[in-house]
């Protein structure tokens, strides 16, 4: 006698919650398990559609790693067929508005190792049409798009064509991004957008960009598109009145945006020492005055980043700052050093952590200012005093 199938006895809502952790192709394959599972997948509220599932594992490649074009075309065809059928049958099927199933999350991962999407424009256009069909049908709360080629995502145009009114979280990786955050002067195509992450993206918008509802922003190793880098082109200025959390990983000279974020509570800034424009770095530091928690990594000495044109801005008072982490920072300086400025300008500072930092001369004397703090020092070294002979 066969043992009872305890899993299949679970209610649909629990089975669909389990299936939500799988990729879409695996979800659909559960229909072959038994008659009980035939329609369970239709109600899954998180879809992860990944083109890599349709790549042949043992496909032959030449010496440069390029695979046969016919194999790639066959993979795209199988992926297209799957995507079309998924859109047709998931959520009840039939295509009527009553069958639409609002999703908690929609994740798309598209690859093209030959970087040939431009040469195969009809296929790329068809893929974008399918994306808009997904947005119209599912109206996801969270949308994540990963692209291994130059896929353009213009949030403003996308919202004018499809329904993004439920969108709360947006994650973009490896895309060409334009259209800001979907806001115009008096309206927004994403009225509930609160959480945005850009990773390895080429940013195509410039000028003033408004994000009225945005609360959390992550910009990780992004850069400005070549067509927006003219000498006179202003850096993007992001106006985010509700933003409370900011995380930046900056690697190129022109990828520090200008931020207006009066409600900011926490910030984490990691800067490359070889490419970041020092004036921009100092301006960004001054714009973090409202935070209660601040993490800085890779910052140069304050005397090196402070503008020397006579119109410099003094480091502001950090009236709310209670927790400060400095990592891989140069805290030295003959007249100014970043550590002393923070200690004097942050009256509510309670916790200070220094990790792999270059400390100022006679740090042991300045260290007395940390007696009333929860203070941690890890792998730091003091600047060596130079002796003139």
GROMACS .gro file of C-alpha atoms in nm:
model
  389
    1UNK     CA    1   0.000   0.000   0.000
    2UNK     CA    2   0.145   0.335  -0.105
    3UNK     CA    3   0.210   0.589   0.173
    4UNK     CA    4  -0.030   0.885   0.180
    5UNK     CA    5   0.072   1.196  -0.015
    6UNK     CA    6   0.083   1.447   0.270
    7UNK     CA    7   0.212   1.729   0.047
    8UNK     CA    8  -0.076   1.708  -0.196
    9UNK     CA    9  -0.321   1.719   0.092
   10UNK     CA   10  -0.214   2.072   0.177
   11UNK     CA   11  -0.450   2.354   0.071
   12UNK     CA   12  -0.378   2.537  -0.254
   13UNK     CA   13  -0.262   2.853  -0.078
   14UNK     CA   14   0.021   2.666   0.099
   15UNK     CA   15   0.124   2.476  -0.214
   16UNK     CA   16   0.131   2.799  -0.411
   17UNK     CA   17   0.345   2.959  -0.141
   18UNK     CA   18   0.594   2.671  -0.178
   19UNK     CA   19   0.592   2.698  -0.557
   20UNK     CA   20   0.664   3.072  -0.532
   21UNK     CA   21   1.024   2.991  -0.441
   22UNK     CA   22   1.081   2.807  -0.772
   23UNK     CA   23   1.150   2.943  -1.119
   24UNK     CA   24   0.855   2.961  -1.355
   25UNK     CA   25   0.953   2.665  -1.570
   26UNK     CA   26   0.985   2.443  -1.262
   27UNK     CA   27   0.649   2.569  -1.139
   28UNK     CA   28   0.479   2.468  -1.464
   29UNK     CA   29   0.647   2.126  -1.459
   30UNK     CA   30   0.462   2.040  -1.136
   31UNK     CA   31   0.148   1.987  -1.348
   32UNK     CA   32   0.292   1.645  -1.438
   33UNK     CA   33   0.299   1.527  -1.075
   34UNK     CA   34  -0.065   1.428  -1.052
   35UNK     CA   35  -0.416   1.543  -1.131
   36UNK     CA   36  -0.421   1.726  -0.796
   37UNK     CA   37  -0.134   1.950  -0.911
   38UNK     CA   38  -0.272   2.025  -1.257
   39UNK     CA   39  -0.410   2.371  -1.178
   40UNK     CA   40  -0.229   2.465  -0.857
   41UNK     CA   41   0.043   2.660  -1.043
   42UNK     CA   42  -0.213   2.896  -1.197
   43UNK     CA   43  -0.257   3.077  -0.865
   44UNK     CA   44   0.112   3.129  -0.779
   45UNK     CA   45   0.161   3.495  -0.684
   46UNK     CA   46   0.537   3.519  -0.748
   47UNK     CA   47   0.674   3.441  -1.094
   48UNK     CA   48   1.046   3.408  -1.172
   49UNK     CA   49   1.084   3.383  -1.551
   50UNK     CA   50   1.446   3.305  -1.638
   51UNK     CA   51   1.565   3.257  -1.994
   52UNK     CA   52   1.874   3.071  -1.869
   53UNK     CA   53   1.652   2.770  -1.799
   54UNK     CA   54   1.618   2.725  -2.175
   55UNK     CA   55   1.989   2.724  -2.257
   56UNK     CA   56   2.134   2.391  -2.362
   57UNK     CA   57   2.389   2.283  -2.103
   58UNK     CA   58   2.612   2.096  -2.350
   59UNK     CA   59   2.579   2.331  -2.649
   60UNK     CA   60   2.904   2.336  -2.854
   61UNK     CA   61   3.108   2.657  -2.860
   62UNK     CA   62   3.407   2.785  -3.056
   63UNK     CA   63   3.745   2.883  -2.912
   64UNK     CA   64   3.610   3.227  -2.811
   65UNK     CA   65   3.320   3.077  -2.620
   66UNK     CA   66   3.060   3.168  -2.884
   67UNK     CA   67   2.793   2.908  -2.945
   68UNK     CA   68   2.634   2.812  -3.273
   69UNK     CA   69   2.375   3.066  -3.389
   70UNK     CA   70   2.119   2.798  -3.471
   71UNK     CA   71   2.136   2.670  -3.112
   72UNK     CA   72   2.071   3.019  -2.977
   73UNK     CA   73   1.778   3.068  -3.213
   74UNK     CA   74   1.628   2.738  -3.101
   75UNK     CA   75   1.668   2.839  -2.736
   76UNK     CA   76   1.499   3.174  -2.800
   77UNK     CA   77   1.213   2.997  -2.981
   78UNK     CA   78   1.155   2.760  -2.687
   79UNK     CA   79   1.169   3.051  -2.445
   80UNK     CA   80   0.920   3.251  -2.655
   81UNK     CA   81   0.678   2.958  -2.669
   82UNK     CA   82   0.699   2.907  -2.295
   83UNK     CA   83   0.651   3.277  -2.219
   84UNK     CA   84   0.347   3.302  -2.448
   85UNK     CA   85   0.183   2.994  -2.297
   86UNK     CA   86   0.256   3.110  -1.945
   87UNK     CA   87   0.088   3.443  -2.011
   88UNK     CA   88  -0.208   3.264  -2.171
   89UNK     CA   89  -0.277   3.008  -1.897
   90UNK     CA   90  -0.146   3.143  -1.566
   91UNK     CA   91  -0.408   3.306  -1.346
   92UNK     CA   92  -0.698   3.117  -1.501
   93UNK     CA   93  -0.636   3.158  -1.872
   94UNK     CA   94  -0.860   3.301  -2.137
   95UNK     CA   95  -0.711   3.648  -2.137
   96UNK     CA   96  -1.020   3.831  -2.003
   97UNK     CA   97  -0.978   4.101  -1.741
   98UNK     CA   98  -1.157   3.881  -1.492
   99UNK     CA   99  -0.878   3.623  -1.523
  100UNK     CA  100  -0.599   3.869  -1.446
  101UNK     CA  101  -0.409   3.778  -1.130
  102UNK     CA  102  -0.229   4.066  -0.955
  103UNK     CA  103   0.115   3.935  -0.856
  104UNK     CA  104   0.316   3.999  -0.543
  105UNK     CA  105   0.637   3.980  -0.748
  106UNK     CA  106   0.743   3.939  -1.111
  107UNK     CA  107   1.109   3.867  -1.191
  108UNK     CA  108   1.246   3.857  -1.547
  109UNK     CA  109   1.598   3.749  -1.643
  110UNK     CA  110   1.692   3.782  -2.010
  111UNK     CA  111   2.027   3.683  -2.162
  112UNK     CA  112   2.192   3.718  -2.502
  113UNK     CA  113   2.556   3.616  -2.483
  114UNK     CA  114   2.625   3.720  -2.843
  115UNK     CA  115   2.507   4.074  -2.769
  116UNK     CA  116   2.309   4.053  -3.092
  117UNK     CA  117   1.973   4.188  -2.984
  118UNK     CA  118   2.020   4.496  -3.200
  119UNK     CA  119   2.083   4.281  -3.507
  120UNK     CA  120   1.774   4.075  -3.427
  121UNK     CA  121   1.544   4.369  -3.361
  122UNK     CA  122   1.214   4.188  -3.438
  123UNK     CA  123   1.286   3.935  -3.162
  124UNK     CA  124   1.382   4.207  -2.914
  125UNK     CA  125   1.070   4.408  -2.999
  126UNK     CA  126   0.859   4.096  -2.950
  127UNK     CA  127   1.017   4.044  -2.609
  128UNK     CA  128   0.932   4.401  -2.504
  129UNK     CA  129   0.575   4.348  -2.620
  130UNK     CA  130   0.560   4.041  -2.400
  131UNK     CA  131   0.694   4.237  -2.101
  132UNK     CA  132   0.417   4.494  -2.144
  133UNK     CA  133   0.166   4.211  -2.170
  134UNK     CA  134   0.293   4.078  -1.835
  135UNK     CA  135   0.263   4.420  -1.671
  136UNK     CA  136  -0.089   4.471  -1.804
  137UNK     CA  137  -0.205   4.129  -1.691
  138UNK     CA  138  -0.027   4.096  -1.356
  139UNK     CA  139   0.013   4.455  -1.226
  140UNK     CA  140   0.293   4.336  -0.992
  141UNK     CA  141   0.370   4.489  -0.655
  142UNK     CA  142   0.741   4.411  -0.705
  143UNK     CA  143   0.919   4.404  -1.042
  144UNK     CA  144   1.273   4.281  -1.100
  145UNK     CA  145   1.446   4.285  -1.440
  146UNK     CA  146   1.792   4.137  -1.501
  147UNK     CA  147   1.945   4.178  -1.845
  148UNK     CA  148   2.276   4.057  -1.986
  149UNK     CA  149   2.247   4.285  -2.289
  150UNK     CA  150   2.139   4.642  -2.369
  151UNK     CA  151   1.775   4.620  -2.269
  152UNK     CA  152   1.622   4.965  -2.223
  153UNK     CA  153   1.378   5.026  -1.938
  154UNK     CA  154   1.206   5.365  -1.948
  155UNK     CA  155   0.987   5.368  -1.641
  156UNK     CA  156   0.789   5.673  -1.751
  157UNK     CA  157   0.702   5.534  -2.095
  158UNK     CA  158   0.643   5.189  -1.951
  159UNK     CA  159   0.393   5.334  -1.705
  160UNK     CA  160   0.212   5.531  -1.974
  161UNK     CA  161   0.164   5.211  -2.172
  162UNK     CA  162   0.106   4.960  -1.890
  163UNK     CA  163  -0.050   4.970  -1.545
  164UNK     CA  164   0.216   5.030  -1.277
  165UNK     CA  165  -0.015   5.174  -1.013
  166UNK     CA  166   0.048   4.881  -0.774
  167UNK     CA  167   0.426   4.887  -0.816
  168UNK     CA  168   0.599   4.930  -0.481
  169UNK     CA  169   0.944   4.779  -0.539
  170UNK     CA  170   1.162   4.799  -0.852
  171UNK     CA  171   1.498   4.623  -0.899
  172UNK     CA  172   1.694   4.669  -1.222
  173UNK     CA  173   2.021   4.493  -1.302
  174UNK     CA  174   2.226   4.539  -1.619
  175UNK     CA  175   1.975   4.753  -1.809
  176UNK     CA  176   1.982   5.091  -1.980
  177UNK     CA  177   1.754   5.297  -1.758
  178UNK     CA  178   1.570   5.614  -1.853
  179UNK     CA  179   1.254   5.792  -1.751
  180UNK     CA  180   1.352   5.867  -1.392
  181UNK     CA  181   1.122   5.725  -1.126
  182UNK     CA  182   0.799   5.767  -1.320
  183UNK     CA  183   0.710   6.111  -1.182
  184UNK     CA  184   0.622   6.415  -1.389
  185UNK     CA  185   0.544   6.769  -1.271
  186UNK     CA  186   0.197   6.689  -1.143
  187UNK     CA  187   0.149   6.311  -1.160
  188UNK     CA  188   0.321   5.974  -1.138
  189UNK     CA  189   0.278   5.649  -1.327
  190UNK     CA  190   0.405   5.472  -1.013
  191UNK     CA  191   0.212   5.641  -0.730
  192UNK     CA  192   0.310   5.372  -0.475
  193UNK     CA  193   0.678   5.327  -0.564
  194UNK     CA  194   0.884   5.323  -0.242
  195UNK     CA  195   1.186   5.097  -0.301
  196UNK     CA  196   1.423   5.119  -0.603
  197UNK     CA  197   1.752   4.939  -0.666
  198UNK     CA  198   1.986   4.996  -0.962
  199UNK     CA  199   2.277   4.751  -1.005
  200UNK     CA  200   2.530   4.771  -1.291
  201UNK     CA  201   2.293   4.993  -1.491
  202UNK     CA  202   2.361   5.267  -1.745
  203UNK     CA  203   2.155   5.564  -1.628
  204UNK     CA  204   2.010   5.772  -1.909
  205UNK     CA  205   1.816   6.045  -1.734
  206UNK     CA  206   1.954   6.388  -1.643
  207UNK     CA  207   1.840   6.718  -1.501
  208UNK     CA  208   1.591   6.723  -1.212
  209UNK     CA  209   1.428   6.388  -1.137
  210UNK     CA  210   1.144   6.375  -0.886
  211UNK     CA  211   1.059   6.075  -0.669
  212UNK     CA  212   0.781   6.185  -0.436
  213UNK     CA  213   0.700   5.849  -0.278
  214UNK     CA  214   1.047   5.693  -0.278
  215UNK     CA  215   1.167   5.577   0.066
  216UNK     CA  216   1.463   5.349  -0.009
  217UNK     CA  217   1.718   5.388  -0.292
  218UNK     CA  218   2.016   5.166  -0.380
  219UNK     CA  219   2.259   5.265  -0.659
  220UNK     CA  220   2.526   4.998  -0.697
  221UNK     CA  221   2.811   5.048  -0.948
  222UNK     CA  222   2.609   5.236  -1.209
  223UNK     CA  223   2.725   5.492  -1.466
  224UNK     CA  224   2.585   5.755  -1.696
  225UNK     CA  225   2.505   5.661  -2.053
  226UNK     CA  226   2.746   5.798  -2.312
  227UNK     CA  227   2.477   6.009  -2.479
  228UNK     CA  228   2.418   6.207  -2.157
  229UNK     CA  229   2.781   6.289  -2.071
  230UNK     CA  230   2.835   6.610  -2.265
  231UNK     CA  231   3.050   6.868  -2.090
  232UNK     CA  232   2.758   7.104  -2.025
  233UNK     CA  233   2.513   6.832  -1.923
  234UNK     CA  234   2.416   6.872  -1.557
  235UNK     CA  235   2.436   6.580  -1.320
  236UNK     CA  236   2.103   6.421  -1.237
  237UNK     CA  237   1.944   6.593  -0.938
  238UNK     CA  238   1.718   6.359  -0.746
  239UNK     CA  239   1.445   6.524  -0.540
  240UNK     CA  240   1.318   6.263  -0.295
  241UNK     CA  241   1.133   6.433  -0.008
  242UNK     CA  242   1.025   6.103   0.155
  243UNK     CA  243   1.355   5.913   0.114
  244UNK     CA  244   1.470   5.760   0.444
  245UNK     CA  245   1.738   5.510   0.331
  246UNK     CA  246   2.019   5.558   0.077
  247UNK     CA  247   2.292   5.314  -0.027
  248UNK     CA  248   2.551   5.413  -0.288
  249UNK     CA  249   2.844   5.217  -0.432
  250UNK     CA  250   3.017   5.463  -0.664
  251UNK     CA  251   3.300   5.376  -0.901
  252UNK     CA  252   3.316   5.639  -1.177
  253UNK     CA  253   3.386   6.012  -1.175
  254UNK     CA  254   3.040   6.123  -1.285
  255UNK     CA  255   2.812   5.879  -1.110
  256UNK     CA  256   2.750   6.069  -0.786
  257UNK     CA  257   2.413   6.232  -0.832
  258UNK     CA  258   2.296   6.543  -0.651
  259UNK     CA  259   2.044   6.446  -0.384
  260UNK     CA  260   1.777   6.650  -0.208
  261UNK     CA  261   1.652   6.423   0.070
  262UNK     CA  262   1.538   6.613   0.381
  263UNK     CA  263   1.385   6.303   0.545
  264UNK     CA  264   1.693   6.079   0.519
  265UNK     CA  265   1.752   5.860   0.826
  266UNK     CA  266   2.028   5.618   0.725
  267UNK     CA  267   2.295   5.622   0.456
  268UNK     CA  268   2.574   5.393   0.339
  269UNK     CA  269   2.826   5.535   0.090
  270UNK     CA  270   3.113   5.332  -0.057
  271UNK     CA  271   3.348   5.523  -0.288
  272UNK     CA  272   3.632   5.415  -0.517
  273UNK     CA  273   3.952   5.602  -0.448
  274UNK     CA  274   4.061   5.636  -0.811
  275UNK     CA  275   3.759   5.769  -0.998
  276UNK     CA  276   3.527   5.967  -0.775
  277UNK     CA  277   3.515   6.345  -0.825
  278UNK     CA  278   3.626   6.486  -0.488
  279UNK     CA  279   3.404   6.800  -0.505
  280UNK     CA  280   3.101   6.578  -0.562
  281UNK     CA  281   3.211   6.357  -0.276
  282UNK     CA  282   3.222   6.651  -0.035
  283UNK     CA  283   2.885   6.785  -0.153
  284UNK     CA  284   2.730   6.444  -0.099
  285UNK     CA  285   2.875   6.429   0.251
  286UNK     CA  286   2.721   6.766   0.334
  287UNK     CA  287   2.380   6.648   0.209
  288UNK     CA  288   2.370   6.369   0.468
  289UNK     CA  289   2.317   6.606   0.760
  290UNK     CA  290   1.982   6.457   0.873
  291UNK     CA  291   2.088   6.095   0.917
  292UNK     CA  292   2.086   5.906   1.243
  293UNK     CA  293   2.302   5.622   1.108
  294UNK     CA  294   2.590   5.678   0.864
  295UNK     CA  295   2.839   5.436   0.705
  296UNK     CA  296   3.124   5.575   0.495
  297UNK     CA  297   3.379   5.362   0.313
  298UNK     CA  298   3.677   5.465   0.099
  299UNK     CA  299   3.660   5.840   0.163
  300UNK     CA  300   3.973   6.049   0.123
  301UNK     CA  301   4.104   6.296   0.380
  302UNK     CA  302   3.866   6.588   0.429
  303UNK     CA  303   4.132   6.837   0.317
  304UNK     CA  304   4.159   6.655  -0.019
  305UNK     CA  305   3.788   6.650  -0.097
  306UNK     CA  306   3.696   6.992   0.042
  307UNK     CA  307   3.662   7.245  -0.245
  308UNK     CA  308   3.943   7.501  -0.258
  309UNK     CA  309   3.767   7.765  -0.469
  310UNK     CA  310   3.682   7.998  -0.181
  311UNK     CA  311   3.312   7.918  -0.200
  312UNK     CA  312   3.343   7.596  -0.007
  313UNK     CA  313   3.073   7.466   0.217
  314UNK     CA  314   3.153   7.391   0.580
  315UNK     CA  315   3.069   7.045   0.702
  316UNK     CA  316   2.725   7.085   0.859
  317UNK     CA  317   2.609   6.989   1.204
  318UNK     CA  318   2.487   6.628   1.218
  319UNK     CA  319   2.230   6.695   1.489
  320UNK     CA  320   2.061   6.354   1.462
  321UNK     CA  321   2.364   6.130   1.408
  322UNK     CA  322   2.389   5.855   1.670
  323UNK     CA  323   2.578   5.575   1.488
  324UNK     CA  324   2.885   5.628   1.267
  325UNK     CA  325   3.095   5.365   1.086
  326UNK     CA  326   3.410   5.471   0.898
  327UNK     CA  327   3.581   5.199   0.692
  328UNK     CA  328   3.893   5.230   0.475
  329UNK     CA  329   3.885   5.609   0.522
  330UNK     CA  330   4.174   5.855   0.543
  331UNK     CA  331   4.113   6.043   0.867
  332UNK     CA  332   4.434   6.245   0.860
  333UNK     CA  333   4.475   6.619   0.806
  334UNK     CA  334   4.700   6.904   0.917
  335UNK     CA  335   4.415   7.152   0.975
  336UNK     CA  336   4.098   6.945   0.936
  337UNK     CA  337   4.038   6.575   0.971
  338UNK     CA  338   3.711   6.398   0.917
  339UNK     CA  339   3.708   6.220   1.250
  340UNK     CA  340   3.745   6.534   1.463
  341UNK     CA  341   3.486   6.717   1.253
  342UNK     CA  342   3.236   6.439   1.314
  343UNK     CA  343   3.316   6.425   1.685
  344UNK     CA  344   3.260   6.802   1.718
  345UNK     CA  345   2.961   6.824   1.479
  346UNK     CA  346   2.760   6.525   1.600
  347UNK     CA  347   2.641   6.609   1.955
  348UNK     CA  348   2.417   6.298   1.979
  349UNK     CA  349   2.678   6.048   1.864
  350UNK     CA  350   2.654   5.730   2.071
  351UNK     CA  351   2.838   5.462   1.871
  352UNK     CA  352   3.159   5.498   1.665
  353UNK     CA  353   3.333   5.221   1.469
  354UNK     CA  354   3.664   5.266   1.285
  355UNK     CA  355   3.778   4.984   1.059
  356UNK     CA  356   4.093   4.975   0.842
  357UNK     CA  357   4.125   5.354   0.867
  358UNK     CA  358   4.431   5.579   0.853
  359UNK     CA  359   4.423   5.774   1.179
  360UNK     CA  360   4.554   6.127   1.243
  361UNK     CA  361   4.875   6.198   1.429
  362UNK     CA  362   4.852   6.191   1.807
  363UNK     CA  363   4.528   5.998   1.779
  364UNK     CA  364   4.571   5.887   2.137
  365UNK     CA  365   4.494   6.245   2.249
  366UNK     CA  366   4.186   6.282   2.029
  367UNK     CA  367   4.071   5.941   2.144
  368UNK     CA  368   3.977   6.095   2.479
  369UNK     CA  369   3.673   6.244   2.304
  370UNK     CA  370   3.539   5.890   2.254
  371UNK     CA  371   3.527   5.801   2.624
  372UNK     CA  372   3.151   5.854   2.642
  373UNK     CA  373   3.084   5.655   2.323
  374UNK     CA  374   3.046   5.290   2.242
  375UNK     CA  375   3.377   5.284   2.054
  376UNK     CA  376   3.529   5.007   1.837
  377UNK     CA  377   3.862   5.025   1.654
  378UNK     CA  378   3.960   4.745   1.411
  379UNK     CA  379   4.287   4.722   1.214
  380UNK     CA  380   4.352   5.097   1.208
  381UNK     CA  381   4.693   5.261   1.197
  382UNK     CA  382   4.813   5.606   1.299
  383UNK     CA  383   4.976   5.846   1.054
  384UNK     CA  384   5.353   5.851   1.094
  385UNK     CA  385   5.490   6.192   1.186
  386UNK     CA  386   5.739   6.324   0.930
  387UNK     CA  387   6.063   6.460   1.077
  388UNK     CA  388   6.250   6.734   0.885
  389UNK     CA  389   6.629   6.710   0.907
   0.00000   0.00000   0.00000
